[in-house]
Amino acid sequence: MAEKRFTRRLSYTTGGLLLILIALVIAWPSLNDFINNFINKYEELDTNPQGFIDSMIYMTIKCRNIMFTGVWTTVKLALAGTAIAFILAIFMVFMRIQEPDRRDNLLIKIIKFAVNRFARFYIFIIRGTPMMVQALIFYYFGFNLFKRTGLTVSEINNIWSFFISGLFTVSLNSTAYLAEVLRGGILAIDKGQSEAARSLGMTNWQTMRKVVFPQAVKNSIPAIGNEFIINIKDSSVLSVIGVMDLMYATKSVGGIYYRSLEIYCVAALLYLILTYLSSLLLKYLSSRLDVKAQGIPSSN
Amino acid sequence: MTEPVIKISKLEKSFGNLKVLKGVDLEIDKGEVVCIIGASGSGKSTLLRCINLLEEADSGEILFDGQNLMDLRVNINALRQKIGMVFQSFNLFNNKNVLDNCTLAPVTVRKIDLNAARETAIKHLKAVGLGDFIHADVNRLSGGQKQRVAIARALCMEPELMLFDEPTSALDPEIVGEVLDVMKNLAAQGMTMTVVTHEMAFAREVSDRVVFMDGGVILEQGSPAKVFGSPEHARTREFLSRYLDDKK
Ligand SMILES: Nc1ncnc2c1ncn2[C@@H]1O[C@H](COP(=O)(O)OP(=O)(O)O)[C@@H](O)[C@H]1O
Ligand SMILES: [Mg+2]
């Protein structure tokens, strides 16, 4: 039944896409002309037009390479940052949920206590400070560290580039939030699930890995997607350390033309497109996986 | 006389200030079917949960397989394999289908080859009448079917003792019978069983011994004929009459 419904939906989707494709092929020559004319019209202008919308379009077209690099960098930061953070968050949440058990031996008790406290401390610090401050600290910390190895400034800038340290920041920041997301997911799984597993002789670890965690991750997918959308927006603070993201690109373009309001409106529009497309994608993914999606989330 | 499968003595357990078990002594022999009855809140579930260490009792002894489960050094995972537990709320693994529910523990815990585990699981699933539901999603089963899967899942570990905590309390009345039938079969095959239940007819028919718990102690126990027919204590009479009234 479900399969049938799925194939039907698939055929609607492919059918729709096919129609659009055919329309595009037929309309391509005239569409192409239209776009080229549109771009050329603005390219040929010598000065930034007075009109608000005109000016927005003019600056975007003139500096489309910078703006595109900015968008692409933002997408890369959000995608890679969320993915890396997800992996790290799995480790972090396992540390966070460790509780010494009276049947553990002393060494295990100490280790569990230590990793639990480390995770709590990490999450506390990250969630309690702005990402902008974290970005600056990580950047300078890394820079000073490399400095000690005797590398020159340009060598350091190659290894510890703005992008790398920005990615580092997003990843470590999201790790804390995603660890809490996963912890919430784990706590939301009915205790009966783990009790059944334990009663069959499975260890705590086997129970977590085979029964609780897979269910927790599945239920967390919407929240993980939210973290991705948040990262699209919040990575804008990384422009303080010079990461060439959409925010930085916008600032540069604004600096060239002295028309800040217009270009920041372009930035807002581009961010909106990115987050909206992502939320659509998420909704689709969530419905496929039978979990509940949320709207565009507020910031961390 | 053979050793009992499990021997519990002076078991005590508190939750905070609430003392739930106030010194429970209970022995269960091999092949014996013991039904535990008693009012809600009398500590029946806590007793069962202490037996397979889902709760840690505060003091007392639980001897099983020659080991005291209260000893902090015993390998609880090894011991739990031999004690099957069936819960009121089934607790089937939601992320697995029927067959995988039954093979997960044998494969991960007992390291049995997956094909062999499947064969055993199918055998047990057929025995509980679910041969046609092997690949079904557990969330689509009825309560009675779920509970029968849960029983089959426990049996796949080849336990020496099966604990049932109100296995039919969450079921619609017309479905209770199918689960009780499975349990009757199991009893007939000689499985050692301890069953917390409010199904008095089942207790009377199937059990070798009925245990009445009240306020955290075992107030009286004996053959079903004795406990149901001529209870010693006023509390037992009161409970039974109230219970039989409620049911009718
Ligand atoms: N995990 C727990 N924490 C606190 N109190 C509990 C817990 N489990 C059971 N209790 C309390 O212990 C008493 C006995 O509960 P239980 O063993 O479930 O009784 P029964 O199964 O006979 O109905 C009840 O008063 C119950 O509220
Ligand atoms: Mg109970």
Coordinates of C-alpha atoms and ligand atoms in Angstrom, one line a residue:
Chain A
M1 CA 0.0 0.0 0.0
A2 CA 2.6 2.5 1.1
E3 CA 4.8 1.4 -1.8
K4 CA 2.0 2.0 -4.2
R5 CA 1.3 5.5 -2.8
F6 CA 5.0 6.2 -3.0
T7 CA 5.3 5.2 -6.6
R8 CA 2.3 7.2 -7.5
R9 CA 3.8 10.3 -5.7
L10 CA 7.1 9.6 -7.5
S11 CA 5.3 9.6 -10.9
Y12 CA 3.6 12.9 -10.1
T13 CA 7.0 14.4 -9.2
T14 CA 8.8 13.0 -12.2
G15 CA 5.9 14.0 -14.4
G16 CA 6.0 17.5 -13.1
L17 CA 9.7 17.8 -13.5
L18 CA 9.6 16.5 -17.0
L19 CA 7.0 19.0 -18.0
I20 CA 9.1 21.8 -16.6
L21 CA 12.1 20.5 -18.4
I22 CA 10.3 20.4 -21.7
A23 CA 9.0 23.9 -21.2
L24 CA 12.5 25.0 -20.4
V25 CA 14.0 23.4 -23.6
I26 CA 11.3 25.0 -25.8
A27 CA 11.5 28.4 -24.1
W28 CA 15.3 28.3 -23.7
P29 CA 16.4 30.5 -26.6
S30 CA 14.0 33.3 -25.7
L31 CA 14.6 32.8 -22.0
N32 CA 18.3 33.0 -22.5
D33 CA 17.9 36.2 -24.5
F34 CA 15.7 37.7 -21.8
I35 CA 18.2 37.0 -19.1
N36 CA 21.2 38.2 -21.1
N37 CA 19.3 41.4 -22.0
F38 CA 18.4 41.9 -18.4
I39 CA 22.0 41.5 -17.2
N40 CA 23.4 43.6 -20.0
K41 CA 21.0 46.4 -19.2
Y42 CA 22.5 46.8 -15.8
E43 CA 26.1 45.9 -16.8
E44 CA 26.1 48.8 -19.2
L45 CA 25.2 51.3 -16.6
D46 CA 28.2 53.4 -15.4
T47 CA 26.7 54.5 -12.1
N48 CA 24.7 52.9 -9.4
P49 CA 21.0 53.8 -10.2
Q50 CA 19.0 55.9 -7.8
G51 CA 16.0 53.6 -7.5
F52 CA 16.1 51.2 -4.5
I53 CA 15.3 48.0 -6.3
D54 CA 17.3 49.1 -9.4
S55 CA 20.3 49.7 -7.1
M56 CA 19.9 46.3 -5.5
I57 CA 19.8 44.5 -8.8
Y58 CA 22.7 46.6 -10.2
M59 CA 25.1 45.9 -7.3
T60 CA 24.1 42.2 -7.3
I61 CA 24.8 41.9 -11.0
K62 CA 28.0 43.9 -11.0
C63 CA 29.4 41.9 -8.0
R64 CA 27.8 38.6 -8.8
N65 CA 31.0 36.7 -8.4
I66 CA 31.6 38.0 -4.9
M67 CA 28.0 37.4 -3.9
F68 CA 28.1 33.9 -5.4
T69 CA 31.3 33.1 -3.5
G70 CA 29.6 34.3 -0.4
V71 CA 26.5 32.2 -0.8
W72 CA 28.5 29.2 -1.7
T73 CA 30.8 29.6 1.4
T74 CA 27.8 30.0 3.6
V75 CA 26.2 26.8 2.3
K76 CA 29.5 25.0 2.7
L77 CA 29.9 26.2 6.3
A78 CA 26.4 25.2 7.2
L79 CA 26.5 21.8 5.4
A80 CA 30.0 20.7 6.5
G81 CA 29.6 22.3 10.0
T82 CA 26.4 20.5 10.7
A83 CA 27.7 17.2 9.4
I84 CA 30.9 17.4 11.4
A85 CA 28.9 18.5 14.5
F86 CA 26.6 15.6 14.1
I87 CA 29.5 13.1 14.3
L88 CA 31.0 14.9 17.3
A89 CA 27.7 15.2 19.0
I90 CA 27.3 11.5 18.9
F91 CA 30.5 11.2 21.0
M92 CA 29.5 14.2 23.1
V93 CA 26.0 12.8 24.0
F94 CA 27.5 9.4 24.9
M95 CA 29.7 11.2 27.3
R96 CA 26.9 13.3 28.6
I97 CA 24.6 10.4 29.4
Q98 CA 27.2 8.4 31.3
E99 CA 26.2 7.9 35.0
P100 CA 28.2 5.8 37.4
D101 CA 26.3 2.6 38.3
R102 CA 26.8 1.0 41.6
R103 CA 27.8 -2.2 39.9
D104 CA 30.7 -0.6 38.0
N105 CA 34.2 -1.0 39.2
L106 CA 36.0 2.1 40.6
L107 CA 37.9 2.9 37.4
I108 CA 34.8 2.8 35.3
K109 CA 33.0 4.9 37.8
I110 CA 35.7 7.5 37.6
I111 CA 35.8 7.5 33.8
K112 CA 32.1 7.8 33.6
F113 CA 32.1 10.6 36.1
A114 CA 34.9 12.4 34.3
V115 CA 33.4 12.2 30.8
N116 CA 30.0 13.2 32.1
R117 CA 31.4 16.3 33.7
F118 CA 33.5 17.2 30.7
A119 CA 30.4 17.0 28.4
R120 CA 28.3 19.1 30.8
F121 CA 31.0 21.7 31.1
Y122 CA 31.5 21.8 27.3
I123 CA 27.8 22.2 26.6
F124 CA 27.5 24.8 29.4
I125 CA 30.4 26.9 28.0
I126 CA 29.3 26.7 24.3
R127 CA 25.7 27.4 24.9
G128 CA 26.4 30.2 27.3
T129 CA 28.6 32.3 25.0
P130 CA 27.9 33.9 21.6
M131 CA 29.3 32.2 18.6
M132 CA 31.0 35.5 17.6
V133 CA 33.1 35.4 20.7
Q134 CA 33.8 31.7 20.1
A135 CA 34.9 32.4 16.6
L136 CA 37.4 35.0 17.7
I137 CA 38.8 32.9 20.5
F138 CA 39.2 29.8 18.3
Y139 CA 40.8 31.8 15.5
Y140 CA 43.4 33.5 17.7
F141 CA 43.9 30.4 19.8
G142 CA 44.7 28.4 16.6
F143 CA 46.8 31.2 15.3
N144 CA 49.0 31.5 18.5
L145 CA 49.3 27.7 18.6
F146 CA 50.7 27.6 15.1
K147 CA 52.9 30.6 15.8
R148 CA 54.6 28.5 18.5
T149 CA 55.6 25.9 16.0
G150 CA 57.7 28.5 14.2
L151 CA 55.5 28.9 11.1
T152 CA 55.4 32.3 9.3
V153 CA 52.2 34.3 9.2
S154 CA 51.5 33.4 5.6
E155 CA 52.1 29.7 6.2
I156 CA 49.7 29.9 9.1
N157 CA 47.1 31.7 7.0
N158 CA 47.3 28.8 4.6
I159 CA 46.7 26.1 7.2
W160 CA 44.6 28.0 9.7
S161 CA 42.6 29.9 7.1
F162 CA 39.6 32.0 7.9
F163 CA 37.4 29.4 6.4
I164 CA 39.0 26.5 8.3
S165 CA 38.8 28.3 11.6
G166 CA 35.2 29.4 10.8
L167 CA 34.2 25.8 10.0
F168 CA 35.9 24.8 13.2
T169 CA 33.8 27.3 15.1
V170 CA 30.5 26.2 13.5
S171 CA 31.3 22.6 14.1
L172 CA 32.3 22.9 17.7
N173 CA 29.3 25.2 18.4
S174 CA 26.7 23.0 16.8
T175 CA 28.2 20.0 18.6
A176 CA 26.9 21.3 21.9
Y177 CA 23.4 22.0 20.6
L178 CA 23.2 18.8 18.7
A179 CA 24.3 16.8 21.7
E180 CA 21.4 18.3 23.6
V181 CA 19.1 17.5 20.7
L182 CA 20.2 13.9 20.8
R183 CA 20.0 13.7 24.5
G184 CA 16.4 15.0 24.3
G185 CA 15.8 12.3 21.7
I186 CA 17.2 9.6 23.9
L187 CA 15.3 10.7 27.0
A188 CA 12.1 10.8 24.9
I189 CA 12.4 7.1 24.1
D190 CA 10.1 5.1 26.4
K191 CA 12.1 3.5 29.3
G192 CA 10.4 0.2 28.5
Q193 CA 12.5 -0.1 25.3
S194 CA 15.8 -0.2 27.3
E195 CA 14.3 -2.3 30.1
A196 CA 13.2 -4.9 27.6
A197 CA 16.7 -4.9 26.1
R198 CA 18.4 -5.1 29.5
S199 CA 16.0 -7.9 30.6
L200 CA 17.2 -10.0 27.6
G201 CA 20.8 -9.7 28.8
M202 CA 22.0 -6.9 26.5
T203 CA 24.6 -4.6 27.9
N204 CA 24.0 -0.9 28.4
W205 CA 26.1 -0.2 25.3
Q206 CA 24.3 -2.8 23.2
T207 CA 21.0 -1.4 24.3
M208 CA 22.0 2.1 23.4
R209 CA 23.5 1.2 20.1
K210 CA 20.9 -1.2 18.8
V211 CA 17.6 -0.1 20.3
V212 CA 17.6 3.4 21.9
F213 CA 19.9 5.4 19.7
P214 CA 18.5 4.5 16.3
Q215 CA 15.1 5.6 17.5
A216 CA 16.4 8.7 19.1
V217 CA 18.3 9.8 15.9
K218 CA 15.3 9.2 13.7
N219 CA 13.1 11.4 16.0
S220 CA 15.8 14.0 16.1
I221 CA 16.0 14.5 12.3
P222 CA 13.8 17.6 12.2
A223 CA 15.8 19.2 15.0
I224 CA 19.1 18.3 13.3
G225 CA 17.7 19.9 10.1
N226 CA 16.8 23.0 12.2
E227 CA 20.4 23.2 13.4
F228 CA 21.4 23.3 9.7
I229 CA 19.1 26.2 9.0
I230 CA 20.3 28.0 12.1
N231 CA 23.9 27.5 10.9
I232 CA 23.0 29.1 7.6
K233 CA 21.9 32.2 9.5
D234 CA 24.3 32.2 12.4
S235 CA 27.4 31.6 10.3
S236 CA 27.0 35.3 9.4
V237 CA 28.8 36.2 12.6
L238 CA 31.9 34.5 11.2
S239 CA 32.5 37.5 9.0
V240 CA 34.2 39.1 12.1
I241 CA 37.2 36.8 11.6
G242 CA 37.2 37.4 7.9
V243 CA 35.4 34.3 6.6
M244 CA 34.2 35.1 3.1
D245 CA 30.6 34.1 3.7
L246 CA 27.5 35.8 2.4
M247 CA 27.7 38.4 5.1
Y248 CA 31.3 39.3 4.4
A249 CA 30.6 39.5 0.7
T250 CA 27.7 41.8 1.3
K251 CA 29.8 44.1 3.5
S252 CA 32.5 44.2 0.8
V253 CA 30.0 45.1 -1.9
G254 CA 28.4 47.7 0.3
G255 CA 31.9 49.2 0.9
I256 CA 32.5 49.5 -2.8
Y257 CA 29.3 51.4 -3.6
Y258 CA 28.5 53.1 -0.3
R259 CA 24.9 51.8 -0.6
S260 CA 24.6 49.7 2.5
L261 CA 20.8 49.5 3.0
E262 CA 20.2 48.2 -0.5
I263 CA 22.9 45.5 -0.5
Y264 CA 21.9 44.3 3.0
C265 CA 18.4 43.9 1.7
V266 CA 19.9 41.7 -1.0
A267 CA 21.7 39.7 1.7
A268 CA 18.5 39.3 3.6
L269 CA 16.7 38.1 0.5
L270 CA 19.5 35.5 -0.3
Y271 CA 19.5 34.2 3.3
L272 CA 15.7 33.9 3.1
I273 CA 15.9 31.9 -0.1
L274 CA 18.5 29.6 1.5
T275 CA 16.6 29.0 4.7
Y276 CA 13.3 28.6 2.9
L277 CA 14.6 26.1 0.4
S278 CA 16.3 24.2 3.2
S279 CA 13.0 24.0 5.2
L280 CA 11.2 22.7 2.1
L281 CA 13.8 20.1 1.7
L282 CA 13.6 19.2 5.3
K283 CA 9.8 18.9 5.2
Y284 CA 10.1 16.6 2.3
L285 CA 12.7 14.4 4.0
S286 CA 10.7 14.3 7.2
S287 CA 7.6 13.2 5.5
R288 CA 9.5 10.5 3.7
L289 CA 10.9 9.3 7.0
D290 CA 7.6 9.7 8.8
V291 CA 8.8 12.2 11.4
K292 CA 7.4 15.6 12.1
A293 CA 9.2 18.7 10.6
Q294 CA 9.2 22.1 12.1
G295 CA 9.2 25.6 10.4
I296 CA 12.2 27.9 10.1
P297 CA 13.7 27.9 13.6
S298 CA 14.9 30.9 15.6
S299 CA 18.6 31.2 16.3
N300 CA 20.5 29.2 18.9
Chain B
M1 CA 14.7 -32.5 46.9
T2 CA 16.1 -30.3 44.2
E3 CA 17.4 -26.8 44.6
P4 CA 14.9 -24.1 43.9
V5 CA 15.5 -22.1 40.7
I6 CA 15.4 -18.9 42.7
K7 CA 15.4 -18.3 46.4
I8 CA 14.6 -14.8 47.7
S9 CA 15.1 -14.0 51.3
K10 CA 14.4 -10.9 53.4
L11 CA 14.3 -8.7 50.3
E12 CA 13.7 -5.0 51.1
K13 CA 13.4 -2.1 48.8
S14 CA 12.5 1.6 49.3
F15 CA 11.9 4.4 46.9
G16 CA 13.0 7.4 48.8
N17 CA 11.0 7.3 52.0
L18 CA 8.5 4.8 50.7
K19 CA 9.3 1.3 51.7
V20 CA 7.8 -0.9 49.0
L21 CA 9.2 -4.3 49.9
K22 CA 9.4 -5.1 53.6
G23 CA 11.2 -8.4 53.8
V24 CA 10.0 -10.8 51.1
D25 CA 10.8 -14.5 51.2
L26 CA 10.0 -16.6 48.2
E27 CA 11.3 -19.8 46.6
I28 CA 10.4 -21.0 43.2
D29 CA 11.1 -24.6 42.2
K30 CA 11.9 -25.8 38.8
G31 CA 8.8 -26.2 36.6
E32 CA 6.7 -24.4 39.1
V33 CA 4.1 -21.9 38.1
V34 CA 3.6 -19.3 40.8
C35 CA 0.9 -16.6 40.5
I36 CA 1.4 -13.4 42.5
I37 CA -1.8 -11.6 43.3
G38 CA -2.5 -8.5 45.4
A39 CA -3.8 -5.0 45.4
S40 CA -2.2 -2.4 43.2
G41 CA 0.7 -0.7 45.0
S42 CA 1.4 -3.8 47.1
G43 CA 4.9 -4.2 45.5
K44 CA 4.3 -7.0 43.0
S45 CA 6.0 -5.3 40.1
T46 CA 8.8 -4.1 42.3
L47 CA 9.5 -7.7 43.4
L48 CA 9.7 -8.9 39.8
R49 CA 11.8 -6.0 38.8
C50 CA 14.2 -6.7 41.7
I51 CA 14.5 -10.3 40.5
N52 CA 16.1 -9.3 37.2
L53 CA 17.7 -6.3 38.6
L54 CA 15.7 -3.6 36.8
E55 CA 15.5 -2.3 40.3
E56 CA 18.3 -2.8 42.8
A57 CA 16.9 -4.0 46.1
D58 CA 18.4 -2.4 49.3
S59 CA 19.0 -5.6 51.3
G60 CA 18.3 -9.3 51.3
E61 CA 19.3 -12.1 49.1
I62 CA 18.3 -13.4 45.6
L63 CA 19.9 -16.7 44.9
F64 CA 19.8 -17.7 41.3
D65 CA 22.0 -20.3 39.6
G66 CA 24.1 -20.6 42.8
Q67 CA 24.9 -16.9 42.8
N68 CA 23.6 -14.1 44.9
L69 CA 22.3 -11.4 42.5
M70 CA 22.7 -8.8 45.2
D71 CA 26.4 -9.3 45.1
L72 CA 27.8 -6.3 43.2
R73 CA 30.3 -8.4 41.4
V74 CA 28.0 -10.9 39.6
N75 CA 27.7 -10.4 35.9
I76 CA 24.1 -9.2 35.7
N77 CA 24.0 -9.5 31.9
A78 CA 24.9 -13.1 32.0
L79 CA 22.2 -13.8 34.6
R80 CA 19.5 -11.8 32.9
Q81 CA 19.8 -13.9 29.8
K82 CA 18.4 -16.8 31.8
I83 CA 15.5 -14.8 33.2
G84 CA 12.9 -13.8 30.7
M85 CA 10.6 -10.9 31.4
V86 CA 7.2 -10.0 29.9
F87 CA 6.0 -6.5 30.6
Q88 CA 2.4 -5.2 30.8
S89 CA 3.2 -2.7 28.0
F90 CA 4.9 -5.3 25.8
N91 CA 8.0 -3.1 25.1
L92 CA 8.7 -4.5 21.7
F93 CA 11.5 -2.8 20.0
N94 CA 9.8 -0.2 17.8
N95 CA 12.7 0.1 15.3
K96 CA 12.6 -3.6 14.5
N97 CA 10.1 -6.0 12.8
V98 CA 8.7 -9.0 14.5
L99 CA 11.5 -11.4 13.5
D100 CA 14.3 -8.9 14.4
N101 CA 12.8 -8.3 17.8
C102 CA 13.3 -12.0 18.4
T103 CA 16.8 -12.4 17.0
L104 CA 18.4 -9.2 18.3
A105 CA 19.3 -10.5 21.8
P106 CA 20.3 -14.1 20.7
V107 CA 22.6 -12.6 18.0
T108 CA 24.1 -9.7 20.0
V109 CA 24.2 -11.4 23.5
R110 CA 24.6 -15.1 22.9
K111 CA 26.5 -14.6 19.6
I112 CA 24.3 -17.1 17.8
D113 CA 24.6 -17.2 14.1
L114 CA 21.8 -15.0 12.5
N115 CA 20.4 -17.9 10.4
A116 CA 20.2 -20.2 13.4
A117 CA 18.7 -17.4 15.5
R118 CA 16.0 -16.8 12.8
E119 CA 15.2 -20.5 12.7
T120 CA 14.7 -20.6 16.5
A121 CA 12.7 -17.3 16.4
I122 CA 10.4 -18.6 13.7
K123 CA 9.8 -21.8 15.7
H124 CA 8.8 -19.8 18.7
L125 CA 6.7 -17.3 16.7
K126 CA 4.8 -20.2 15.1
A127 CA 4.3 -21.7 18.5
V128 CA 2.6 -18.5 19.7
G129 CA 0.5 -18.5 16.5
L130 CA 2.3 -15.7 14.7
G131 CA 3.8 -17.7 11.9
D132 CA 2.2 -15.3 9.4
F133 CA 3.5 -12.1 11.0
I134 CA 7.2 -12.8 10.9
H135 CA 8.1 -9.7 8.8
A136 CA 5.3 -7.5 10.2
D137 CA 6.0 -4.1 11.6
V138 CA 5.4 -4.4 15.4
N139 CA 3.5 -1.1 15.5
R140 CA 0.8 -2.6 13.3
L141 CA 0.1 -5.6 15.6
S142 CA -2.8 -5.8 18.0
G143 CA -2.1 -5.8 21.7
G144 CA -2.5 -9.6 21.9
Q145 CA -0.2 -10.1 19.0
K146 CA 2.4 -7.8 20.5
Q147 CA 2.3 -9.6 23.8
R148 CA 2.7 -13.0 22.1
V149 CA 5.7 -11.6 20.2
A150 CA 7.1 -10.4 23.5
I151 CA 6.8 -13.9 24.9
A152 CA 8.4 -15.5 21.9
R153 CA 11.2 -12.9 22.1
A154 CA 11.9 -13.9 25.7
L155 CA 11.8 -17.6 24.9
C156 CA 14.4 -17.2 22.1
M157 CA 17.0 -16.6 24.9
E158 CA 16.0 -20.1 26.3
P159 CA 15.4 -18.7 29.8
E160 CA 15.3 -20.9 33.0
L161 CA 12.7 -18.6 34.5
M162 CA 10.0 -16.5 33.0
L163 CA 8.6 -13.4 34.8
F164 CA 5.3 -12.0 33.7
D165 CA 4.2 -8.6 35.0
E166 CA 0.4 -8.3 34.4
P167 CA 0.8 -9.5 30.8
T168 CA -2.9 -9.1 30.0
S169 CA -3.8 -6.0 31.9
A170 CA -3.3 -3.7 28.9
L171 CA -5.4 -5.9 26.6
D172 CA -9.0 -5.7 25.6
P173 CA -11.0 -8.4 27.4
E174 CA -11.7 -10.4 24.3
I175 CA -8.0 -10.6 23.5
V176 CA -6.8 -11.7 26.9
G177 CA -7.6 -15.3 26.1
E178 CA -5.1 -15.7 23.3
V179 CA -2.2 -14.6 25.5
L180 CA -3.3 -16.7 28.4
D181 CA -3.5 -19.7 26.1
V182 CA 0.1 -19.2 25.1
M183 CA 1.0 -19.0 28.8
K184 CA -0.9 -22.2 29.6
N185 CA 1.0 -24.0 26.8
L186 CA 4.2 -22.8 28.2
A187 CA 3.3 -24.0 31.7
A188 CA 2.3 -27.3 30.3
Q189 CA 5.7 -27.7 28.7
G190 CA 7.3 -27.3 32.1
M191 CA 8.5 -23.7 32.0
T192 CA 9.2 -22.2 35.4
M193 CA 7.0 -19.2 35.6
T194 CA 6.2 -16.4 38.0
V195 CA 3.1 -14.4 36.9
V196 CA 1.8 -11.3 38.5
T197 CA -1.9 -11.3 37.4
H198 CA -5.4 -10.2 38.1
E199 CA -6.8 -13.1 36.1
M200 CA -8.0 -15.1 39.0
A201 CA -9.4 -17.9 36.8
F202 CA -6.0 -18.3 35.2
A203 CA -4.3 -18.4 38.6
R204 CA -6.7 -21.0 39.8
E205 CA -6.4 -23.1 36.8
V206 CA -2.7 -23.0 35.9
S207 CA -0.7 -22.1 39.0
D208 CA 0.9 -24.6 41.3
R209 CA 1.0 -22.0 44.0
V210 CA -0.7 -18.6 44.6
V211 CA 1.1 -15.9 46.5
F212 CA -0.9 -13.0 48.0
M213 CA 1.1 -9.8 48.5
D214 CA -0.1 -7.0 50.7
G215 CA 1.7 -3.9 51.8
G216 CA 5.2 -5.1 50.7
V217 CA 5.1 -8.5 52.3
I218 CA 3.8 -11.9 51.3
L219 CA 0.8 -12.3 53.5
E220 CA 0.0 -15.8 52.6
Q221 CA 0.6 -18.4 50.0
G222 CA -0.4 -21.9 49.1
S223 CA -2.2 -24.0 46.5
P224 CA -4.9 -22.2 44.5
A225 CA -7.5 -24.3 46.2
K226 CA -6.3 -23.2 49.6
V227 CA -5.8 -19.5 48.9
F228 CA -9.0 -19.1 46.9
G229 CA -11.0 -21.6 48.8
S230 CA -10.1 -20.9 52.4
P231 CA -7.8 -17.9 52.8
E232 CA -6.3 -17.6 56.2
H233 CA -6.2 -13.8 56.4
A234 CA -9.0 -11.3 56.5
R235 CA -7.0 -9.1 54.1
T236 CA -6.9 -11.9 51.6
R237 CA -10.6 -12.6 51.9
E238 CA -11.3 -8.9 51.5
F239 CA -9.1 -8.6 48.4
L240 CA -10.5 -11.7 46.8
S241 CA -14.1 -10.8 47.4
R242 CA -13.5 -7.2 46.2
Y243 CA -11.8 -8.5 43.2
L244 CA -14.3 -11.1 42.3
D245 CA -17.1 -8.6 42.8
D246 CA -15.4 -6.1 40.5
K247 CA -15.0 -8.7 37.9
K248 CA -18.6 -9.7 37.9
Ligands
LIG1 N1 10.5 3.9 40.3 C1 9.7 4.2 41.4 N2 9.9 5.4 42.1 C2 9.1 5.7 43.1 N3 8.1 4.9 43.6 C3 7.8 3.8 42.9 C4 8.6 3.4 41.8 N4 8.1 2.2 41.4 C5 7.1 1.9 42.2 N5 6.9 2.8 43.1 C6 5.9 2.8 44.2 O1 6.0 1.6 44.9 C7 4.8 1.1 45.2 C8 4.6 -0.3 44.7 O2 4.6 -0.3 43.3 P1 4.5 -1.6 42.4 O3 5.6 -2.5 42.8 O4 4.4 -1.2 41.0 O5 3.1 -2.2 42.9 P2 2.2 -3.2 42.2 O6 2.9 -3.8 41.0 O7 1.8 -4.2 43.2 O8 1.0 -2.4 41.8 C9 3.7 2.0 44.7 O9 3.3 2.9 45.7 C10 4.5 2.8 43.7 O10 4.0 4.1 43.6
MG2 MG 2.5 -3.6 38.9

